[in-house]
PDB file of C-alpha atoms and ligand atoms in Angstrom:
ATOM      1  CA  UNK A   1      -8.212 -23.762 -11.008  1.00 66.00           C
ATOM      2  CA  UNK A   2      -5.719 -21.535 -10.636  1.00 80.00           C
ATOM      3  CA  UNK A   3      -6.651 -17.892 -10.939  1.00 91.00           C
ATOM      4  CA  UNK A   4      -4.244 -15.906 -14.118  1.00 96.00           C
ATOM      5  CA  UNK A   5      -6.030 -12.756 -14.129  1.00 98.00           C
ATOM      6  CA  UNK A   6      -2.748 -10.463 -14.635  1.00 98.00           C
ATOM      7  CA  UNK A   7      -1.135 -12.924 -17.820  1.00 97.00           C
ATOM      8  CA  UNK A   8       1.172 -10.743 -19.347  1.00 95.00           C
ATOM      9  CA  UNK A   9       0.576  -7.748 -17.408  1.00 98.00           C
ATOM     10  CA  UNK A  10       3.234  -4.971 -16.221  1.00 98.00           C
ATOM     11  CA  UNK A  11       2.280  -4.040 -11.984  1.00 98.00           C
ATOM     12  CA  UNK A  12       4.417  -1.742 -10.503  1.00 99.00           C
ATOM     13  CA  UNK A  13       4.515  -2.815  -6.596  1.00 99.00           C
ATOM     14  CA  UNK A  14       5.617  -0.404  -4.425  1.00 99.00           C
ATOM     15  CA  UNK A  15       6.966  -1.384  -0.837  1.00 98.00           C
ATOM     16  CA  UNK A  16       7.458  -4.559  -2.480  1.00 98.00           C
ATOM     17  CA  UNK A  17      10.441  -5.228   0.042  1.00 98.00           C
ATOM     18  CA  UNK A  18       8.396  -6.621   2.964  1.00 98.00           C
ATOM     19  CA  UNK A  19       5.485  -7.145   4.418  1.00 98.00           C
ATOM     20  CA  UNK A  20       2.348  -6.960   2.819  1.00 98.00           C
ATOM     21  CA  UNK A  21       4.323  -5.677  -0.736  1.00 98.00           C
ATOM     22  CA  UNK A  22       5.307  -8.744  -1.140  1.00 98.00           C
ATOM     23  CA  UNK A  23       2.552 -11.002  -0.099  1.00 98.00           C
ATOM     24  CA  UNK A  24       0.622  -8.666  -2.526  1.00 98.00           C
ATOM     25  CA  UNK A  25       3.717  -8.967  -5.605  1.00 98.00           C
ATOM     26  CA  UNK A  26       4.295 -13.021  -4.709  1.00 98.00           C
ATOM     27  CA  UNK A  27       0.422 -13.598  -5.685  1.00 98.00           C
ATOM     28  CA  UNK A  28       0.438 -11.134  -8.459  1.00 98.00           C
ATOM     29  CA  UNK A  29       3.540 -13.210 -10.130  1.00 98.00           C
ATOM     30  CA  UNK A  30       1.801 -16.376  -9.609  1.00 97.00           C
ATOM     31  CA  UNK A  31      -1.008 -15.381 -11.630  1.00 97.00           C
ATOM     32  CA  UNK A  32       1.123 -14.833 -14.262  1.00 97.00           C
ATOM     33  CA  UNK A  33       2.186 -10.424 -13.857  1.00 98.00           C
ATOM     34  CA  UNK A  34       5.464  -9.281 -14.761  1.00 98.00           C
ATOM     35  CA  UNK A  35       6.734  -7.193 -11.695  1.00 98.00           C
ATOM     36  CA  UNK A  36       8.285  -4.234 -11.315  1.00 98.00           C
ATOM     37  CA  UNK A  37       9.519  -4.208  -7.527  1.00 98.00           C
ATOM     38  CA  UNK A  38      10.099  -1.104  -6.174  1.00 99.00           C
ATOM     39  CA  UNK A  39      11.179  -0.072  -2.503  1.00 98.00           C
ATOM     40  CA  UNK A  40      13.809   1.428  -0.936  1.00 98.00           C
ATOM     41  CA  UNK A  41      14.789  -1.660   1.123  1.00 98.00           C
ATOM     42  CA  UNK A  42      17.111  -3.166  -2.099  1.00 98.00           C
ATOM     43  CA  UNK A  43      18.111  -6.052  -0.315  1.00 98.00           C
ATOM     44  CA  UNK A  44      14.093  -6.762   0.484  1.00 98.00           C
ATOM     45  CA  UNK A  45      12.943  -6.146  -2.775  1.00 98.00           C
ATOM     46  CA  UNK A  46      16.093  -8.828  -4.461  1.00 98.00           C
ATOM     47  CA  UNK A  47      14.720 -11.496  -1.918  1.00 98.00           C
ATOM     48  CA  UNK A  48      11.398 -11.074  -3.134  1.00 98.00           C
ATOM     49  CA  UNK A  49      12.091 -10.694  -7.203  1.00 98.00           C
ATOM     50  CA  UNK A  50      14.184 -14.329  -6.013  1.00 98.00           C
ATOM     51  CA  UNK A  51      10.950 -15.585  -4.753  1.00 98.00           C
ATOM     52  CA  UNK A  52       8.940 -14.339  -7.919  1.00 98.00           C
ATOM     53  CA  UNK A  53      11.830 -16.502 -10.181  1.00 97.00           C
ATOM     54  CA  UNK A  54      11.250 -19.546  -8.362  1.00 95.00           C
ATOM     55  CA  UNK A  55       7.673 -19.397  -9.073  1.00 90.00           C
ATOM     56  CA  UNK A  56       8.629 -19.166 -12.552  1.00 94.00           C
ATOM     57  CA  UNK A  57       7.899 -15.137 -12.399  1.00 95.00           C
ATOM     58  CA  UNK A  58       9.784 -12.796 -13.761  1.00 91.00           C
ATOM     59  CA  UNK A  59      10.053  -9.532 -12.099  1.00 98.00           C
ATOM     60  CA  UNK A  60      12.696  -6.239 -11.954  1.00 98.00           C
ATOM     61  CA  UNK A  61      14.080  -4.436  -8.896  1.00 98.00           C
ATOM     62  CA  UNK A  62      13.887  -0.742  -8.880  1.00 98.00           C
ATOM     63  CA  UNK A  63      15.239   1.147  -5.810  1.00 98.00           C
ATOM     64  CA  UNK A  64      14.007   4.702  -4.569  1.00 98.00           C
ATOM     65  CA  UNK A  65      13.196   6.888  -1.165  1.00 98.00           C
ATOM     66  CA  UNK A  66       9.392   8.216  -1.057  1.00 98.00           C
ATOM     67  CA  UNK A  67      11.337  11.112   0.262  1.00 98.00           C
ATOM     68  CA  UNK A  68      12.904  11.836  -2.286  1.00 98.00           C
ATOM     69  CA  UNK A  69      10.487  13.801  -5.399  1.00 98.00           C
ATOM     70  CA  UNK A  70      13.298  13.027  -7.635  1.00 98.00           C
ATOM     71  CA  UNK A  71      13.586   9.321  -7.083  1.00 98.00           C
ATOM     72  CA  UNK A  72      10.102   8.606  -6.687  1.00 98.00           C
ATOM     73  CA  UNK A  73       9.449  10.331 -10.108  1.00 98.00           C
ATOM     74  CA  UNK A  74      12.386   8.212 -11.933  1.00 98.00           C
ATOM     75  CA  UNK A  75      11.390   5.189 -10.193  1.00 98.00           C
ATOM     76  CA  UNK A  76       7.614   5.156 -11.757  1.00 98.00           C
ATOM     77  CA  UNK A  77       9.251   6.541 -15.097  1.00 98.00           C
ATOM     78  CA  UNK A  78      11.755   3.416 -14.899  1.00 98.00           C
ATOM     79  CA  UNK A  79       8.688   1.264 -14.141  1.00 98.00           C
ATOM     80  CA  UNK A  80       7.028   2.220 -17.559  1.00 98.00           C
ATOM     81  CA  UNK A  81      10.225   1.598 -19.268  1.00 98.00           C
ATOM     82  CA  UNK A  82      10.438  -2.170 -17.790  1.00 98.00           C
ATOM     83  CA  UNK A  83       7.897  -3.462 -19.755  1.00 97.00           C
ATOM     84  CA  UNK A  84       6.862  -0.659 -22.522  1.00 97.00           C
ATOM     85  CA  UNK A  85       3.729   0.269 -20.267  1.00 98.00           C
ATOM     86  CA  UNK A  86       1.604  -0.354 -17.167  1.00 98.00           C
ATOM     87  CA  UNK A  87      -1.567  -2.149 -16.137  1.00 98.00           C
ATOM     88  CA  UNK A  88      -1.612  -1.779 -12.595  1.00 98.00           C
ATOM     89  CA  UNK A  89       0.040   0.329  -9.533  1.00 99.00           C
ATOM     90  CA  UNK A  90       0.182  -0.998  -6.470  1.00 99.00           C
ATOM     91  CA  UNK A  91       1.048   1.853  -4.040  1.00 98.00           C
ATOM     92  CA  UNK A  92       2.258   0.018  -0.948  1.00 98.00           C
ATOM     93  CA  UNK A  93       5.022   1.615   0.631  1.00 98.00           C
ATOM     94  CA  UNK A  94       4.418   2.905   4.070  1.00 98.00           C
ATOM     95  CA  UNK A  95       5.806   3.662   7.684  1.00 97.00           C
ATOM     96  CA  UNK A  96       3.922   4.396  10.857  1.00 96.00           C
ATOM     97  CA  UNK A  97       5.407   6.331  13.610  1.00 94.00           C
ATOM     98  CA  UNK A  98       4.077   7.228  17.176  1.00 94.00           C
ATOM     99  CA  UNK A  99       3.680   9.698  19.854  1.00 95.00           C
ATOM    100  CA  UNK A 100       2.209  11.755  21.776  1.00 97.00           C
ATOM    101  CA  UNK A 101       0.515  14.736  19.631  1.00 97.00           C
ATOM    102  CA  UNK A 102       2.518  17.542  21.843  1.00 97.00           C
ATOM    103  CA  UNK A 103       5.933  15.737  21.925  1.00 96.00           C
ATOM    104  CA  UNK A 104       5.390  15.371  17.602  1.00 97.00           C
ATOM    105  CA  UNK A 105       8.237  17.414  16.317  1.00 97.00           C
ATOM    106  CA  UNK A 106       7.124  18.982  13.102  1.00 98.00           C
ATOM    107  CA  UNK A 107      10.033  17.455  10.618  1.00 98.00           C
ATOM    108  CA  UNK A 108       8.089  13.797  11.489  1.00 97.00           C
ATOM    109  CA  UNK A 109       5.152  15.138  10.832  1.00 98.00           C
ATOM    110  CA  UNK A 110       6.297  15.853   7.532  1.00 98.00           C
ATOM    111  CA  UNK A 111       8.451  12.681   6.739  1.00 98.00           C
ATOM    112  CA  UNK A 112       5.681  10.291   7.523  1.00 98.00           C
ATOM    113  CA  UNK A 113       3.180  12.804   4.973  1.00 98.00           C
ATOM    114  CA  UNK A 114       5.600  12.801   2.218  1.00 98.00           C
ATOM    115  CA  UNK A 115       5.928   8.793   2.543  1.00 98.00           C
ATOM    116  CA  UNK A 116       3.070   7.854   2.994  1.00 98.00           C
ATOM    117  CA  UNK A 117       0.681  10.175   1.546  1.00 98.00           C
ATOM    118  CA  UNK A 118       2.991  12.818  -1.169  1.00 98.00           C
ATOM    119  CA  UNK A 119       4.426   9.947  -3.137  1.00 98.00           C
ATOM    120  CA  UNK A 120       0.876   8.480  -3.703  1.00 98.00           C
ATOM    121  CA  UNK A 121      -0.171  11.372  -5.332  1.00 98.00           C
ATOM    122  CA  UNK A 122       3.791  11.432  -7.875  1.00 98.00           C
ATOM    123  CA  UNK A 123       3.366   7.855  -8.434  1.00 98.00           C
ATOM    124  CA  UNK A 124      -0.040   8.154  -9.905  1.00 98.00           C
ATOM    125  CA  UNK A 125       0.220  11.531 -11.537  1.00 98.00           C
ATOM    126  CA  UNK A 126       3.436  10.177 -13.278  1.00 98.00           C
ATOM    127  CA  UNK A 127       1.891   6.690 -13.801  1.00 98.00           C
ATOM    128  CA  UNK A 128      -1.681   8.076 -15.270  1.00 98.00           C
ATOM    129  CA  UNK A 129      -0.784   8.577 -18.753  1.00 98.00           C
ATOM    130  CA  UNK A 130       0.942   4.997 -19.039  1.00 98.00           C
ATOM    131  CA  UNK A 131      -1.932   3.622 -17.352  1.00 98.00           C
ATOM    132  CA  UNK A 132      -4.966   6.069 -19.426  1.00 97.00           C
ATOM    133  CA  UNK A 133      -3.193   4.177 -22.072  1.00 94.00           C
ATOM    134  CA  UNK A 134      -3.606   0.502 -21.124  1.00 96.00           C
ATOM    135  CA  UNK A 135      -7.189   0.679 -19.445  1.00 97.00           C
ATOM    136  CA  UNK A 136      -5.051   0.212 -15.871  1.00 98.00           C
ATOM    137  CA  UNK A 137      -5.565   0.989 -12.491  1.00 98.00           C
ATOM    138  CA  UNK A 138      -4.236   2.059  -9.064  1.00 99.00           C
ATOM    139  CA  UNK A 139      -4.821   0.027  -6.208  1.00 99.00           C
ATOM    140  CA  UNK A 140      -3.110   2.563  -3.247  1.00 99.00           C
ATOM    141  CA  UNK A 141      -2.965   1.557   0.724  1.00 98.00           C
ATOM    142  CA  UNK A 142      -4.886   3.206   3.588  1.00 98.00           C
ATOM    143  CA  UNK A 143      -5.687   1.972   7.568  1.00 98.00           C
ATOM    144  CA  UNK A 144      -8.477   1.503   9.041  1.00 97.00           C
ATOM    145  CA  UNK A 145      -6.585   4.661  11.169  1.00 97.00           C
ATOM    146  CA  UNK A 146      -7.310   6.686   7.856  1.00 98.00           C
ATOM    147  CA  UNK A 147     -10.708   6.236   8.363  1.00 97.00           C
ATOM    148  CA  UNK A 148     -11.495   6.540  12.026  1.00 95.00           C
ATOM    149  CA  UNK A 149      -8.435   7.985  13.589  1.00 96.00           C
ATOM    150  CA  UNK A 150      -5.662   6.819  15.827  1.00 95.00           C
ATOM    151  CA  UNK A 151      -4.425   7.933  19.004  1.00 96.00           C
ATOM    152  CA  UNK A 152      -0.945   9.381  19.171  1.00 97.00           C
ATOM    153  CA  UNK A 153      -0.814   8.347  15.562  1.00 97.00           C
ATOM    154  CA  UNK A 154      -2.052  11.812  14.205  1.00 98.00           C
ATOM    155  CA  UNK A 155       0.616  12.397  10.756  1.00 98.00           C
ATOM    156  CA  UNK A 156      -0.172   8.470   9.944  1.00 98.00           C
ATOM    157  CA  UNK A 157      -3.750   8.461  10.449  1.00 98.00           C
ATOM    158  CA  UNK A 158      -3.868  12.102   8.387  1.00 98.00           C
ATOM    159  CA  UNK A 159      -1.986  10.883   5.852  1.00 98.00           C
ATOM    160  CA  UNK A 160      -3.966   7.515   5.545  1.00 98.00           C
ATOM    161  CA  UNK A 161      -6.897  10.141   4.932  1.00 98.00           C
ATOM    162  CA  UNK A 162      -5.530  11.910   2.952  1.00 98.00           C
ATOM    163  CA  UNK A 163      -4.865   8.613   0.654  1.00 98.00           C
ATOM    164  CA  UNK A 164      -8.546   7.539   0.948  1.00 98.00           C
ATOM    165  CA  UNK A 165      -9.587  11.527  -0.295  1.00 98.00           C
ATOM    166  CA  UNK A 166      -6.218  11.291  -3.428  1.00 99.00           C
ATOM    167  CA  UNK A 167      -8.257   7.647  -4.498  1.00 99.00           C
ATOM    168  CA  UNK A 168     -11.491   8.401  -4.970  1.00 98.00           C
ATOM    169  CA  UNK A 169     -11.223  12.162  -6.403  1.00 98.00           C
ATOM    170  CA  UNK A 170      -8.607  10.273  -8.716  1.00 98.00           C
ATOM    171  CA  UNK A 171     -11.349   7.805  -9.833  1.00 98.00           C
ATOM    172  CA  UNK A 172     -13.873  10.247 -10.283  1.00 98.00           C
ATOM    173  CA  UNK A 173     -11.450  12.672 -12.160  1.00 98.00           C
ATOM    174  CA  UNK A 174     -10.417   9.374 -14.673  1.00 98.00           C
ATOM    175  CA  UNK A 175     -13.453   7.258 -15.023  1.00 98.00           C
ATOM    176  CA  UNK A 176     -13.944   8.779 -18.549  1.00 98.00           C
ATOM    177  CA  UNK A 177     -10.480   7.741 -19.340  1.00 98.00           C
ATOM    178  CA  UNK A 178     -11.034   4.030 -18.160  1.00 98.00           C
ATOM    179  CA  UNK A 179      -8.029   4.744 -15.039  1.00 98.00           C
ATOM    180  CA  UNK A 180      -9.952   2.514 -11.563  1.00 98.00           C
ATOM    181  CA  UNK A 181      -8.711   4.041  -8.787  1.00 98.00           C
ATOM    182  CA  UNK A 182      -9.161   1.675  -5.316  1.00 99.00           C
ATOM    183  CA  UNK A 183      -7.898   1.803  -1.554  1.00 99.00           C
ATOM    184  CA  UNK A 184      -7.171  -1.069   1.110  1.00 99.00           C
ATOM    185  CA  UNK A 185      -7.716  -0.429   4.367  1.00 98.00           C
ATOM    186  CA  UNK A 186      -6.063  -2.829   6.388  1.00 98.00           C
ATOM    187  CA  UNK A 187      -6.540  -3.326  10.341  1.00 96.00           C
ATOM    188  CA  UNK A 188      -3.726  -4.734  12.029  1.00 95.00           C
ATOM    189  CA  UNK A 189      -1.239  -6.897   9.864  1.00 97.00           C
ATOM    190  CA  UNK A 190       1.627  -8.883  11.814  1.00 96.00           C
ATOM    191  CA  UNK A 191       4.677  -7.207   9.632  1.00 95.00           C
ATOM    192  CA  UNK A 192       7.430  -5.094  10.769  1.00 92.00           C
ATOM    193  CA  UNK A 193       5.711  -2.044  10.926  1.00 88.00           C
ATOM    194  CA  UNK A 194       3.274  -3.726  13.276  1.00 83.00           C
ATOM    195  CA  UNK A 195       5.683  -5.342  15.452  1.00 83.00           C
ATOM    196  CA  UNK A 196       8.890  -3.051  15.582  1.00 85.00           C
ATOM    197  CA  UNK A 197       6.793  -0.141  16.757  1.00 83.00           C
ATOM    198  CA  UNK A 198       8.215   1.896  19.754  1.00 83.00           C
ATOM    199  CA  UNK A 199       5.698   1.333  22.745  1.00 86.00           C
ATOM    200  CA  UNK A 200       4.255   5.330  23.644  1.00 92.00           C
ATOM    201  CA  UNK A 201       5.592   6.400  27.529  1.00 92.00           C
ATOM    202  CA  UNK A 202       2.321   6.963  29.655  1.00 92.00           C
ATOM    203  CA  UNK A 203      -0.148   6.085  26.653  1.00 93.00           C
ATOM    204  CA  UNK A 204      -3.409   5.341  27.681  1.00 93.00           C
ATOM    205  CA  UNK A 205      -4.236   1.191  27.282  1.00 88.00           C
ATOM    206  CA  UNK A 206      -7.593   1.882  26.402  1.00 89.00           C
ATOM    207  CA  UNK A 207      -6.919   4.745  23.466  1.00 90.00           C
ATOM    208  CA  UNK A 208      -4.377   2.326  21.917  1.00 84.00           C
ATOM    209  CA  UNK A 209      -5.735   0.292  18.689  1.00 74.00           C
ATOM    210  CA  UNK A 210      -8.671  -2.041  18.888  1.00 84.00           C
ATOM    211  CA  UNK A 211      -7.846  -5.513  18.674  1.00 88.00           C
ATOM    212  CA  UNK A 212      -9.333  -8.025  14.800  1.00 93.00           C
ATOM    213  CA  UNK A 213     -12.120  -9.726  16.962  1.00 94.00           C
ATOM    214  CA  UNK A 214     -12.601 -12.487  14.429  1.00 94.00           C
ATOM    215  CA  UNK A 215     -12.085 -15.935  15.617  1.00 94.00           C
ATOM    216  CA  UNK A 216      -8.115 -17.109  15.325  1.00 93.00           C
ATOM    217  CA  UNK A 217      -7.310 -13.811  14.332  1.00 93.00           C
ATOM    218  CA  UNK A 218      -7.058 -11.806  17.487  1.00 93.00           C
ATOM    219  CA  UNK A 219      -3.108 -11.018  16.572  1.00 93.00           C
ATOM    220  CA  UNK A 220      -3.496  -9.566  13.533  1.00 95.00           C
ATOM    221  CA  UNK A 221      -3.787 -10.864   9.912  1.00 97.00           C
ATOM    222  CA  UNK A 222      -0.771 -12.510   8.449  1.00 97.00           C
ATOM    223  CA  UNK A 223       0.802 -10.262   5.013  1.00 98.00           C
ATOM    224  CA  UNK A 224      -0.975 -13.125   2.614  1.00 98.00           C
ATOM    225  CA  UNK A 225      -4.755 -12.544   3.881  1.00 98.00           C
ATOM    226  CA  UNK A 226      -3.972  -9.247   2.512  1.00 98.00           C
ATOM    227  CA  UNK A 227      -2.932  -9.895  -1.042  1.00 98.00           C
ATOM    228  CA  UNK A 228      -6.248 -11.257  -2.277  1.00 98.00           C
ATOM    229  CA  UNK A 229      -7.941  -7.861  -1.771  1.00 98.00           C
ATOM    230  CA  UNK A 230      -5.192  -6.489  -3.852  1.00 99.00           C
ATOM    231  CA  UNK A 231      -5.622  -9.129  -6.057  1.00 98.00           C
ATOM    232  CA  UNK A 232      -9.768  -8.698  -6.501  1.00 98.00           C
ATOM    233  CA  UNK A 233      -9.191  -4.722  -7.149  1.00 99.00           C
ATOM    234  CA  UNK A 234      -6.131  -5.071  -9.890  1.00 99.00           C
ATOM    235  CA  UNK A 235      -7.642  -7.572 -11.842  1.00 98.00           C
ATOM    236  CA  UNK A 236     -10.762  -7.509 -14.364  1.00 98.00           C
ATOM    237  CA  UNK A 237     -12.443  -8.993 -11.791  1.00 98.00           C
ATOM    238  CA  UNK A 238     -13.462  -5.620 -10.475  1.00 98.00           C
ATOM    239  CA  UNK A 239     -13.136  -4.064 -13.955  1.00 98.00           C
ATOM    240  CA  UNK A 240     -16.620  -2.005 -12.585  1.00 98.00           C
ATOM    241  CA  UNK A 241     -15.154  -1.044  -9.256  1.00 98.00           C
ATOM    242  CA  UNK A 242     -13.758   2.286  -9.021  1.00 98.00           C
ATOM    243  CA  UNK A 243     -13.369   4.941  -5.773  1.00 98.00           C
ATOM    244  CA  UNK A 244     -13.804   1.482  -3.121  1.00 98.00           C
ATOM    245  CA  UNK A 245     -12.297   1.654  -0.205  1.00 98.00           C
ATOM    246  CA  UNK A 246     -12.300  -2.047   0.743  1.00 98.00           C
ATOM    247  CA  UNK A 247     -12.178  -2.793   4.131  1.00 98.00           C
ATOM    248  CA  UNK A 248      -9.789  -5.533   5.213  1.00 98.00           C
ATOM    249  CA  UNK A 249      -9.862  -5.592   9.483  1.00 97.00           C
ATOM    250  CA  UNK A 250     -11.032  -8.905  10.883  1.00 96.00           C
ATOM    251  CA  UNK A 251     -14.577  -7.018  12.192  1.00 96.00           C
ATOM    252  CA  UNK A 252     -12.607  -4.648  14.372  1.00 94.00           C
ATOM    253  CA  UNK A 253     -14.793  -1.228  12.601  1.00 89.00           C
ATOM    254  CA  UNK A 254     -18.302  -2.997  13.416  1.00 89.00           C
ATOM    255  CA  UNK A 255     -20.193  -2.812  15.981  1.00 73.00           C
TER     256      UNK A 255
HETATM  257  N1  NAD B   1       0.894  -3.973   9.185  1.00 51.06           N
HETATM  258  C1  NAD B   1      -0.391  -3.303   9.852  1.00 51.06           C
HETATM  259  O1  NAD B   1      -0.865  -3.269  10.628  1.00 51.06           O
HETATM  260  C2  NAD B   1      -0.794  -2.050   8.568  1.00 51.06           C
HETATM  261  C3  NAD B   1      -2.493  -1.735   8.888  1.00 51.06           C
HETATM  262  C4  NAD B   1      -2.449  -0.789   7.906  1.00 51.06           C
HETATM  263  C5  NAD B   1      -1.591  -0.378   7.074  1.00 51.06           C
HETATM  264  N2  NAD B   1      -0.738  -1.045   6.847  1.00 51.06           N
HETATM  265  C6  NAD B   1       0.464   0.157   5.417  1.00 51.06           C
HETATM  266  O2  NAD B   1       0.269  -1.331   4.830  1.00 51.06           O
HETATM  267  C7  NAD B   1       1.600  -0.569   3.685  1.00 51.06           C
HETATM  268  C8  NAD B   1       2.443  -1.949   3.689  1.00 51.06           C
HETATM  269  O3  NAD B   1       2.876  -2.208   5.477  1.00 51.06           O
HETATM  270  P1  NAD B   1       3.664  -3.532   5.843  1.00 51.06           P
HETATM  271  O4  NAD B   1       2.383  -3.562   6.675  1.00 51.06           O
HETATM  272  O5  NAD B   1       3.419  -4.158   5.257  1.00 51.06           O
HETATM  273  O6  NAD B   1       4.784  -3.158   6.777  1.00 51.06           O
HETATM  274  P2  NAD B   1       6.394  -3.360   6.090  1.00 51.06           P
HETATM  275  O7  NAD B   1       7.719  -2.136   6.888  1.00 51.06           O
HETATM  276  O8  NAD B   1       6.875  -4.560   6.028  1.00 51.06           O
HETATM  277  O9  NAD B   1       6.343  -2.706   4.685  1.00 51.06           O
HETATM  278  C9  NAD B   1       6.647  -1.237   4.541  1.00 51.06           C
HETATM  279  C10 NAD B   1       7.714  -1.397   3.451  1.00 51.06           C
HETATM  280  O10 NAD B   1       7.703  -0.162   3.070  1.00 51.06           O
HETATM  281  C11 NAD B   1       9.411   0.421   2.558  1.00 51.06           C
HETATM  282  N3  NAD B   1       9.224   1.741   2.136  1.00 51.06           N
HETATM  283  C12 NAD B   1       9.365   2.241   4.058  1.00 51.06           C
HETATM  284  N4  NAD B   1       9.914   3.517   3.754  1.00 51.06           N
HETATM  285  C13 NAD B   1       9.868   3.765   2.271  1.00 51.06           C
HETATM  286  C14 NAD B   1      10.882   4.929   1.772  1.00 51.06           C
HETATM  287  N5  NAD B   1      10.825   6.373   2.181  1.00 51.06           N
HETATM  288  N6  NAD B   1      10.524   4.541  -0.004  1.00 51.06           N
HETATM  289  C15 NAD B   1      10.059   3.511   0.068  1.00 51.06           C
HETATM  290  N7  NAD B   1       9.786   2.471   0.297  1.00 51.06           N
HETATM  291  C16 NAD B   1       9.898   3.009   1.769  1.00 51.06           C
HETATM  292  C17 NAD B   1       9.901  -0.308   3.116  1.00 51.06           C
HETATM  293  O11 NAD B   1      10.885  -0.370   3.057  1.00 51.06           O
HETATM  294  C18 NAD B   1       8.919  -2.043   3.909  1.00 51.06           C
HETATM  295  O12 NAD B   1       9.545  -2.933   2.433  1.00 51.06           O
HETATM  296  C19 NAD B   1       1.768   0.578   4.678  1.00 51.06           C
HETATM  297  O13 NAD B   1       1.313   1.766   3.870  1.00 51.06           O
HETATM  298  C20 NAD B   1       1.436   0.401   5.708  1.00 51.06           C
HETATM  299  O14 NAD B   1       0.739   1.894   6.433  1.00 51.06           O
HETATM  300  C21 NAD B   1      -0.507  -1.487   7.449  1.00 51.06           C
END
């Protein structure tokens, strides 16, 4: 049986140009969702939209840069106007940065916090009136780095920990208005973020991130392996789930 949990629903996916965001957008479209794809990479979202159209779905593309408050707010407003409302926001855009903490420039700290955390605040604040109107929900993206910390990645881990706190606070504050808010915490996923990261000179190998333990997935998950987690949380199957952090890490954290 093919699931059709998003038939007719308007779903905004940020970070939809590649990796997890693209896989999630394709999954939601396959389940009948009407997509709004947002990213700073216009060519990438256009490719995602073409794939969705080949599936018989519909997708609108929006360009924004999460470093700009104005562009982020305008993107959400435009997303709401595409289909005249919003049923879910899947906030997946993000960047990674590695360096020795002592060499970290304040500008890099702020850039990572702005893209990964501040934009999630702005997107949620701007989208909440529409989501309250539709009984909609938000699915944010953290990382196991936000739960455990990660050597050589303090701003990334701090931003992702902030996303967890933001998500749980919104779940508490907006439950009475029928809006759910949850967060996915991926472990290693084989995408541009994971494969293009520059090694840190003189890094201690014992402090680098732990590999997944799950048989056959020791190198990491495919983006498609994350899509079901987002689709579940955004769907009515999760109608009693709010404030949850769903760890999808191939058994890194346990034991
Ligand atoms: N891949 C992993 O191992 C992993 C692990 C844990 C968490 N995550 C998180 O998953 C999310 C998706 O990452 P991914 O692995 O698919 O990587 P990815 O690089 O394939 O996707 C990230 C997307 O975010 C977009 N983006 C980056 N900066 C932006 C900006 N300033 N404005 C707008 N869009 C911007 C990129 O263009 C890209 O399409 C990120 O939030 C990341 O932190 C990834």
